[in-house]
Tab-separated table of C-alpha atoms in Angstrom:
chain	number	residue	atom	x	y	z
A	1	MET	CA	35.479	-10.335	-9.093
A	2	ARG	CA	32.730	-7.654	-9.756
A	3	LYS	CA	33.097	-8.128	-13.552
A	4	LEU	CA	32.615	-11.875	-13.114
A	5	LEU	CA	29.554	-11.218	-10.946
A	6	GLY	CA	28.201	-8.871	-13.606
A	7	ILE	CA	28.535	-11.412	-16.369
A	8	PHE	CA	26.697	-14.036	-14.238
A	9	ILE	CA	23.878	-11.572	-13.401
A	10	MET	CA	23.490	-10.636	-17.106
A	11	MET	CA	23.290	-14.298	-18.116
A	12	LEU	CA	20.650	-14.759	-15.369
A	13	LEU	CA	18.479	-11.866	-16.109
A	14	PHE	CA	18.365	-11.811	-19.845
A	15	ALA	CA	18.226	-15.434	-20.859
A	16	CYS	CA	14.780	-15.270	-22.128
A	17	THR	CA	14.884	-18.541	-24.087
A	18	PRO	CA	16.164	-21.450	-22.053
A	19	THR	CA	16.276	-24.837	-23.715
A	20	ASP	CA	14.818	-28.351	-23.035
A	21	GLU	CA	13.261	-28.693	-19.627
A	22	ASN	CA	13.974	-25.129	-18.669
A	23	GLU	CA	12.179	-23.608	-21.637
A	24	ILE	CA	9.837	-20.885	-20.630
A	25	PRO	CA	7.376	-18.664	-22.588
A	26	THR	CA	8.451	-15.221	-23.773
A	27	LEU	CA	5.868	-12.451	-23.675
A	28	SER	CA	6.623	-10.096	-26.506
A	29	VAL	CA	5.237	-6.617	-25.935
A	30	ASP	CA	5.226	-3.556	-28.155
A	31	LEU	CA	5.248	-0.495	-25.716
A	32	HIS	CA	3.966	1.697	-28.495
A	33	SER	CA	0.557	-0.010	-28.767
A	34	SER	CA	-2.621	1.870	-29.718
A	35	ALA	CA	-5.126	3.401	-27.397
A	36	VAL	CA	-6.884	1.032	-24.917
A	37	SER	CA	-10.527	1.592	-24.065
A	38	LEU	CA	-11.967	0.626	-20.727
A	39	GLU	CA	-14.348	-1.870	-22.406
A	40	ASP	CA	-11.338	-3.731	-24.037
A	41	LEU	CA	-10.431	-5.095	-20.620
A	42	PHE	CA	-13.415	-4.487	-18.279
A	43	SER	CA	-17.056	-5.114	-18.222
A	44	LYS	CA	-18.314	-2.980	-15.377
A	45	VAL	CA	-17.011	-0.609	-12.655
A	46	GLU	CA	-17.912	-0.040	-8.934
A	47	ILE	CA	-16.684	2.412	-6.434
A	48	ILE	CA	-15.608	1.789	-2.791
A	49	PRO	CA	-15.493	5.085	-0.826
A	50	LEU	CA	-13.384	4.230	2.173
A	51	GLU	CA	-14.985	5.638	5.414
A	52	THR	CA	-13.074	8.523	7.045
A	53	SER	CA	-12.910	8.956	10.778
A	54	ASP	CA	-10.473	9.805	13.476
A	55	SER	CA	-9.796	6.082	13.846
A	56	CYS	CA	-8.663	5.590	10.329
A	57	LEU	CA	-6.976	8.314	8.431
A	58	LEU	CA	-4.823	6.930	5.600
A	59	VAL	CA	-1.769	8.553	4.201
A	60	SER	CA	-1.219	6.150	1.446
A	61	ILE	CA	-2.260	2.782	0.208
A	62	ASP	CA	0.545	0.329	-0.692
A	63	LYS	CA	-1.085	-3.142	-0.499
A	64	ILE	CA	-4.623	-4.599	-0.378
A	65	VAL	CA	-5.657	-8.306	0.470
A	66	ASN	CA	-9.119	-9.498	0.339
A	67	VAL	CA	-10.082	-12.076	3.004
A	68	ASP	CA	-13.691	-13.460	3.180
A	69	GLY	CA	-15.157	-10.172	1.866
A	70	LEU	CA	-12.867	-7.859	4.008
A	71	LEU	CA	-10.261	-5.641	2.503
A	72	TYR	CA	-6.920	-5.534	4.497
A	73	ILE	CA	-5.370	-2.238	3.544
A	74	PHE	CA	-1.661	-1.514	4.385
A	75	ASP	CA	-0.542	2.136	4.657
A	76	GLY	CA	3.190	2.064	4.512
A	77	ARG	CA	3.654	5.701	5.392
A	78	ARG	CA	1.834	5.654	8.585
A	79	PRO	CA	2.513	2.624	9.028
A	80	ALA	CA	-0.735	0.724	9.897
A	81	LEU	CA	-2.975	-2.123	8.627
A	82	TYR	CA	-6.656	-1.108	8.448
A	83	VAL	CA	-9.650	-3.454	7.637
A	84	PHE	CA	-12.764	-2.185	5.768
A	85	ASP	CA	-15.687	-4.107	4.347
A	86	GLU	CA	-16.398	-4.330	0.651
A	87	LYS	CA	-18.608	-1.263	0.695
A	88	GLY	CA	-15.791	0.862	2.322
A	89	ALA	CA	-17.051	0.816	6.039
A	90	PHE	CA	-14.310	0.814	8.557
A	91	VAL	CA	-14.061	-2.346	10.461
A	92	ARG	CA	-10.809	-2.195	12.659
A	93	GLN	CA	-7.094	-1.408	12.921
A	94	ILE	CA	-4.691	-4.224	13.509
A	95	SER	CA	-1.923	-3.266	15.886
A	96	ARG	CA	-0.950	0.292	16.864
A	97	TRP	CA	2.274	2.290	16.944
A	98	GLY	CA	4.263	1.739	20.205
A	99	ASP	CA	6.677	-0.739	21.877
A	100	GLY	CA	4.225	-2.710	23.906
A	101	PRO	CA	2.953	-6.285	23.309
A	102	GLY	CA	1.228	-6.341	19.825
A	103	ASP	CA	2.355	-2.920	19.065
A	104	HIS	CA	4.898	-1.844	16.374
A	105	LEU	CA	7.355	0.914	15.517
A	106	LEU	CA	7.960	-0.075	11.803
A	107	ILE	CA	6.014	-2.210	9.230
A	108	SER	CA	7.567	-3.056	5.836
A	109	ASP	CA	4.956	-5.422	4.693
A	110	PHE	CA	2.182	-7.728	5.730
A	111	MET	CA	0.815	-11.050	4.850
A	112	VAL	CA	-2.273	-13.105	5.346
A	113	ASP	CA	-1.557	-16.873	5.912
A	114	LYS	CA	-4.763	-18.500	4.931
A	115	ASN	CA	-3.619	-21.963	6.005
A	116	GLN	CA	-3.075	-20.752	9.635
A	117	GLN	CA	-5.853	-18.103	9.518
A	118	THR	CA	-3.386	-15.518	10.775
A	119	ILE	CA	-1.908	-12.031	9.738
A	120	GLY	CA	1.835	-11.293	9.949
A	121	LEU	CA	3.057	-7.596	10.299
A	122	LEU	CA	6.783	-7.726	9.159
A	123	SER	CA	9.151	-5.313	10.848
A	124	PRO	CA	12.388	-4.526	8.779
A	125	ASN	CA	14.263	-4.949	12.111
A	126	GLY	CA	13.792	-8.733	12.018
A	127	TYR	CA	10.549	-9.818	13.842
A	128	MET	CA	6.941	-10.381	12.775
A	129	GLY	CA	3.823	-9.721	14.874
A	130	ILE	CA	1.252	-12.555	14.484
A	131	TYR	CA	-2.425	-11.768	14.846
A	132	ASP	CA	-5.663	-13.565	14.148
A	133	LEU	CA	-7.882	-12.337	11.498
A	134	CYS	CA	-9.943	-10.325	13.886
A	135	GLY	CA	-6.691	-8.528	14.963
A	136	LYS	CA	-6.005	-10.178	18.321
A	137	PHE	CA	-2.323	-10.388	19.041
A	138	ILE	CA	-1.029	-13.873	19.339
A	139	ARG	CA	2.705	-13.568	19.377
A	140	GLN	CA	5.876	-11.948	18.145
A	141	ASP	CA	8.334	-14.121	16.119
A	142	VAL	CA	12.053	-13.285	16.083
A	143	LEU	CA	13.317	-14.000	12.652
A	144	PRO	CA	16.791	-15.296	11.582
A	145	VAL	CA	19.425	-12.319	11.635
A	146	LYS	CA	19.333	-10.248	8.511
A	147	PRO	CA	20.337	-6.465	7.736
A	148	ASN	CA	16.650	-5.939	6.775
A	149	TYR	CA	13.273	-7.584	6.073
A	150	TYR	CA	11.368	-5.817	3.308
A	151	ALA	CA	8.767	-8.412	1.976
A	152	VAL	CA	7.053	-11.663	3.166
A	153	ALA	CA	4.549	-14.193	1.717
A	154	PRO	CA	3.321	-17.530	2.966
A	155	LEU	CA	5.087	-20.152	0.821
A	156	ASP	CA	3.310	-23.267	1.814
A	157	MET	CA	1.641	-24.963	4.867
A	158	ASP	CA	5.009	-24.967	6.850
A	159	ARG	CA	7.074	-22.189	5.473
A	160	TRP	CA	7.247	-18.335	4.851
A	161	VAL	CA	9.414	-16.672	2.436
A	162	PHE	CA	11.216	-13.373	3.123
A	163	TRP	CA	13.034	-10.985	0.950
A	164	SER	CA	15.897	-8.708	2.067
A	165	CYS	CA	17.828	-6.143	-0.024
A	166	VAL	CA	21.452	-7.283	0.813
A	167	ARG	CA	24.834	-7.350	-0.790
A	168	GLU	CA	25.656	-9.816	-3.439
A	169	ASP	CA	27.550	-12.142	-1.014
A	170	GLU	CA	24.348	-12.711	1.149
A	171	ASP	CA	21.108	-14.558	0.244
A	172	GLY	CA	18.350	-12.064	-0.515
A	173	ILE	CA	15.563	-14.647	-0.264
A	174	THR	CA	15.203	-16.670	2.970
A	175	ILE	CA	12.739	-19.585	3.546
A	176	VAL	CA	11.925	-19.795	7.237
A	177	GLU	CA	10.064	-22.765	8.924
A	178	LYS	CA	7.071	-21.436	10.589
A	179	ASP	CA	7.171	-23.383	13.821
A	180	SER	CA	10.901	-23.414	14.624
A	181	LEU	CA	11.724	-20.143	12.853
A	182	ASN	CA	14.816	-21.796	11.527
A	183	THR	CA	16.181	-20.988	8.056
A	184	VAL	CA	15.273	-23.738	5.626
A	185	SER	CA	17.192	-22.451	2.665
A	186	GLY	CA	18.476	-19.189	1.137
A	187	PHE	CA	19.308	-17.980	-2.463
A	188	TRP	CA	19.214	-15.075	-4.794
A	189	ARG	CA	22.556	-13.182	-4.596
A	190	ASN	CA	22.383	-10.143	-6.752
A	191	ASP	CA	23.395	-6.464	-6.743
A	192	ARG	CA	21.372	-4.695	-4.013
A	193	ILE	CA	21.286	-1.262	-5.790
A	194	LEU	CA	19.482	-2.875	-8.811
A	195	ASP	CA	17.214	-4.788	-6.393
A	196	MET	CA	16.096	-1.739	-4.483
A	197	GLY	CA	14.183	-0.475	-7.578
A	198	SER	CA	11.214	-2.519	-6.286
A	199	LEU	CA	10.458	-3.351	-2.711
A	200	ASN	CA	7.516	-5.520	-3.726
A	201	PRO	CA	9.126	-8.463	-5.397
A	202	PHE	CA	6.471	-11.232	-4.481
A	203	TYR	CA	3.122	-11.950	-5.939
A	204	GLU	CA	0.709	-14.951	-5.238
A	205	TYR	CA	-1.172	-16.900	-7.783
A	206	ASN	CA	-2.770	-20.411	-7.696
A	207	ASP	CA	-1.213	-21.213	-4.335
A	208	ASN	CA	2.356	-20.366	-5.505
A	209	VAL	CA	4.607	-17.516	-4.765
A	210	TYR	CA	6.438	-15.680	-7.602
A	211	PHE	CA	9.525	-13.504	-7.470
A	212	THR	CA	10.866	-10.660	-9.615
A	213	THR	CA	12.969	-7.578	-9.291
A	214	ALA	CA	12.956	-4.141	-10.801
A	215	TYR	CA	15.303	-4.500	-13.788
A	216	GLN	CA	14.996	-8.185	-14.854
A	217	ASN	CA	12.807	-9.820	-17.448
A	218	ILE	CA	12.422	-13.171	-15.905
A	219	VAL	CA	9.648	-14.074	-13.449
A	220	TYR	CA	10.440	-16.956	-11.110
A	221	LYS	CA	8.308	-19.397	-9.016
A	222	LEU	CA	9.582	-20.083	-5.548
A	223	THR	CA	9.971	-23.328	-3.773
A	224	GLU	CA	11.949	-24.342	-0.644
A	225	LYS	CA	14.713	-25.459	-2.902
A	226	GLY	CA	15.106	-22.492	-5.075
A	227	ILE	CA	13.939	-20.229	-7.834
A	228	HIS	CA	12.427	-21.659	-11.003
A	229	PRO	CA	12.010	-19.374	-14.191
A	230	VAL	CA	8.340	-19.572	-15.519
A	231	TYR	CA	8.116	-16.704	-17.939
A	232	CYS	CA	10.004	-13.820	-19.433
A	233	TRP	CA	9.083	-10.337	-20.739
A	234	ASP	CA	10.478	-9.120	-24.072
A	235	PHE	CA	9.974	-5.277	-24.822
A	236	GLY	CA	12.251	-5.393	-27.870
A	237	LYS	CA	14.353	-2.194	-28.394
A	238	ASP	CA	12.336	-0.266	-25.751
A	239	GLY	CA	13.331	-2.739	-23.064
A	240	ILE	CA	16.385	-2.988	-20.748
A	241	ASP	CA	19.320	-4.888	-22.159
A	242	ASP	CA	22.439	-6.337	-20.633
A	243	GLU	CA	24.605	-3.338	-21.706
A	244	MET	CA	22.456	-1.011	-19.747
A	245	LEU	CA	22.845	-2.924	-16.486
A	246	GLN	CA	26.568	-3.786	-17.067
A	247	LYS	CA	27.221	0.097	-16.964
A	248	TYR	CA	26.082	0.034	-13.286
A	249	LEU	CA	27.669	-3.195	-12.261
A	250	SER	CA	30.991	-1.814	-13.393
A	251	ILE	CA	30.801	0.993	-10.873
A	252	GLU	CA	32.570	-0.155	-7.716
A	253	ASN	CA	31.251	2.443	-5.325
A	254	GLU	CA	27.648	1.710	-4.227
A	255	GLY	CA	26.620	5.299	-3.650
A	256	LYS	CA	28.004	6.405	-7.141
A	257	ARG	CA	26.268	3.348	-8.651
A	258	ASN	CA	22.965	4.278	-7.039
A	259	ASP	CA	23.369	7.976	-8.102
A	260	GLU	CA	24.131	6.948	-11.750
A	261	LEU	CA	21.066	4.665	-11.770
A	262	ILE	CA	18.717	7.331	-10.347
A	263	LYS	CA	20.098	9.903	-12.829
A	264	ASP	CA	19.443	7.613	-15.795
A	265	LEU	CA	16.020	6.620	-14.715
A	266	SER	CA	15.186	10.291	-14.164
A	267	ASP	CA	16.244	11.410	-17.632
A	268	GLY	CA	14.971	8.346	-19.498
A	269	THR	CA	18.428	6.871	-20.312
A	270	LEU	CA	17.211	3.852	-18.383
A	271	PRO	CA	13.678	3.412	-19.950
A	272	PHE	CA	11.804	2.110	-16.822
A	273	CYS	CA	11.720	0.337	-13.581
A	274	MET	CA	9.468	-2.725	-13.084
A	275	LYS	CA	7.452	-1.782	-9.990
A	276	TYR	CA	5.363	-4.971	-9.567
A	277	HIS	CA	3.887	-7.977	-11.375
A	278	ARG	CA	0.585	-9.642	-11.157
A	279	GLU	CA	-1.210	-12.628	-12.717
A	280	ASN	CA	-4.535	-14.394	-13.002
A	281	ASP	CA	-5.939	-17.041	-15.344
A	282	ILE	CA	-6.616	-14.390	-18.017
A	283	TYR	CA	-3.675	-12.136	-17.908
A	284	TYR	CA	0.115	-11.457	-17.031
A	285	TYR	CA	0.503	-7.947	-15.848
A	286	VAL	CA	3.493	-5.743	-15.123
A	287	SER	CA	3.593	-2.097	-13.989
A	288	LEU	CA	6.442	-0.054	-15.519
A	289	GLN	CA	7.577	3.225	-13.863
A	290	LYS	CA	9.056	5.749	-16.284
A	291	GLY	CA	11.024	8.575	-14.706
A	292	LEU	CA	11.083	9.748	-11.057
A	293	GLY	CA	9.331	12.386	-9.026
A	294	THR	CA	6.920	14.657	-10.815
A	295	ALA	CA	8.002	13.166	-14.130
A	296	ASN	CA	6.950	9.645	-12.977
A	297	LYS	CA	4.613	7.793	-15.397
A	298	ASN	CA	2.924	4.556	-14.734
A	299	ILE	CA	2.635	2.306	-17.739
A	300	ASN	CA	0.263	-0.584	-17.492
A	301	VAL	CA	1.026	-3.864	-19.531
A	302	PHE	CA	-1.623	-6.608	-19.711
A	303	TYR	CA	-0.727	-9.760	-21.733
A	304	ARG	CA	-3.611	-11.941	-22.392
A	305	LYS	CA	-2.719	-15.636	-22.054
A	306	GLN	CA	-5.346	-16.917	-24.423
A	307	ASP	CA	-4.120	-15.313	-27.627
A	308	GLY	CA	-1.071	-13.171	-26.762
A	309	SER	CA	-2.961	-9.828	-27.197
A	310	THR	CA	-1.284	-6.927	-25.340
A	311	PHE	CA	-2.838	-3.861	-23.842
A	312	VAL	CA	-0.375	-1.028	-22.994
A	313	PHE	CA	-1.416	2.325	-21.615
A	314	GLU	CA	-0.620	5.040	-19.153
A	315	ARG	CA	-4.272	5.937	-18.970
A	316	LEU	CA	-7.282	4.388	-20.589
A	317	ALA	CA	-8.778	6.001	-23.717
A	318	GLU	CA	-11.446	7.496	-21.335
A	319	LYS	CA	-8.520	9.159	-19.477
A	320	LEU	CA	-8.815	6.971	-16.379
A	321	SER	CA	-5.692	5.977	-14.637
A	322	ILE	CA	-5.420	2.640	-12.900
A	323	ASN	CA	-2.865	1.130	-10.414
A	324	PRO	CA	-3.933	-2.420	-9.494
A	325	LEU	CA	-3.376	-2.795	-5.660
A	326	LEU	CA	-5.565	-5.949	-5.650
A	327	PHE	CA	-5.457	-8.291	-8.617
A	328	THR	CA	-7.960	-11.268	-8.608
A	329	GLU	CA	-9.564	-13.673	-11.028
A	330	ASP	CA	-12.637	-11.492	-11.433
A	331	TYR	CA	-11.505	-7.856	-10.966
A	332	ILE	CA	-8.751	-5.326	-9.952
A	333	VAL	CA	-9.049	-2.738	-7.256
A	334	SER	CA	-7.227	0.548	-7.802
A	335	LYS	CA	-7.013	3.769	-5.786
A	336	LEU	CA	-9.236	6.435	-7.428
A	337	ASN	CA	-7.535	9.776	-7.854
A	338	PHE	CA	-9.632	12.768	-7.070
A	339	ASP	CA	-9.025	14.159	-10.534
A	340	ASP	CA	-10.535	11.042	-12.093
A	341	TYR	CA	-13.969	11.472	-10.683
A	342	THR	CA	-15.269	13.391	-13.820
A	343	TYR	CA	-13.886	10.670	-16.089
A	344	LEU	CA	-15.592	7.997	-14.259
A	345	ARG	CA	-18.986	9.579	-14.423
A	346	PRO	CA	-20.217	7.792	-17.580
A	347	PHE	CA	-19.623	4.430	-15.984
A	348	LEU	CA	-21.416	4.954	-12.615
A	349	SER	CA	-25.022	5.089	-11.434
A	350	GLU	CA	-26.470	8.324	-10.338
A	351	GLN	CA	-26.307	7.125	-6.743
A	352	ASP	CA	-22.608	6.014	-6.836
A	353	TYR	CA	-21.500	9.275	-8.649
A	354	SER	CA	-23.429	11.320	-5.927
A	355	LYS	CA	-21.218	9.610	-3.342
A	356	LEU	CA	-18.191	10.753	-5.067
A	357	LEU	CA	-19.448	14.280	-5.153
A	358	LEU	CA	-19.713	14.225	-1.470
A	359	ARG	CA	-16.118	13.305	-0.955
A	360	GLU	CA	-13.491	15.901	-0.071
A	361	GLU	CA	-9.796	15.909	-0.982
A	362	ASP	CA	-8.764	15.249	2.689
A	363	ASP	CA	-11.132	12.307	3.095
A	364	ASN	CA	-9.709	8.817	2.902
A	365	PRO	CA	-9.419	7.867	-0.740
A	366	SER	CA	-12.027	6.010	-2.731
A	367	LEU	CA	-11.163	2.768	-4.423
A	368	VAL	CA	-12.537	1.658	-7.879
A	369	LYS	CA	-13.281	-1.909	-8.709
A	370	TYR	CA	-12.890	-2.959	-12.460
A	371	TYR	CA	-14.448	-6.202	-13.425
A	372	PHE	CA	-12.603	-8.159	-16.107
A	373	ARG	CA	-14.387	-8.765	-19.372
A	374	LYS	CA	-14.367	-12.558	-19.779
A	375	GLY	CA	-13.486	-14.116	-23.031
A	376	ARG	CA	-12.264	-12.262	-26.258
A	377	LYS	CA	-13.735	-8.967	-27.268
């Protein structure tokens, strides 16, 4: 049975050139591309030093959403949702740790439902706290029973979509009606050890929600009726092929399967893990994680839609590292590493650079906003 399942998964994940009405574009990428300069992609740079106070001490930044000029920043290690303005001034915290009304014990993800003008804080234990955009608690929704809930996105006017990392005999994707909280549909049955490589499988673009996992090549659009392939990555001989994944699917014991996958990712036998995808009118984007722990390298891949040009880099030629936590039509926002301050100096005004010099390592991090260069360079 597992062998048959493995064959089915391989057909699903690596069929990059469907035919007829299911034909989708293949994005061919050479992962050994030449150096990429900041000006190849971006036209200008701004910094956002996040205010530090006893009311907002961030441990990590896992997700950013911009709503009406405010940055909603999710710290998954605390966990907490903080709101800052576009200059970095602290505005408010939404919800607090605890077990009272509107409090939380765990948060795995959050969403902003712009149709309903609400925020949802998702607990992996199967409920979601609903707040207005100012942080006022509205209600707590109990979700359909699942072993876990890791990710959420607003699918349309009437439905939310959730992702759970479950065994292959259960639906990983669940569509839920907002008002009744009933399950509308469910799909995506896959090996959960492979799916656990990325806990951020959704992204939103042009009012649609897209879905991917860590070791597949196809990106899907979600509707209430299922998943629909829209494009496919092709990294050639440097990518992940069906033989690599079949090796793990042939291991019956989940623990051993997980151990083998981690070992291979650590030593480079498995070339990378796809951490997350993004998209706007100019680019397709994917972040590739090579290795684990201190050996972890983040490879950025930008694929320009207009002409198929690719930009692949761990760091820009100016030695700047990026990690697009917010990806919009006009810019990306990345966490600014303390060690990158010097490299950013040539692109900042004296006033902005002086702000960085006043920062200390235990302050809240600064963000850096890179504005996309429009048109061909």
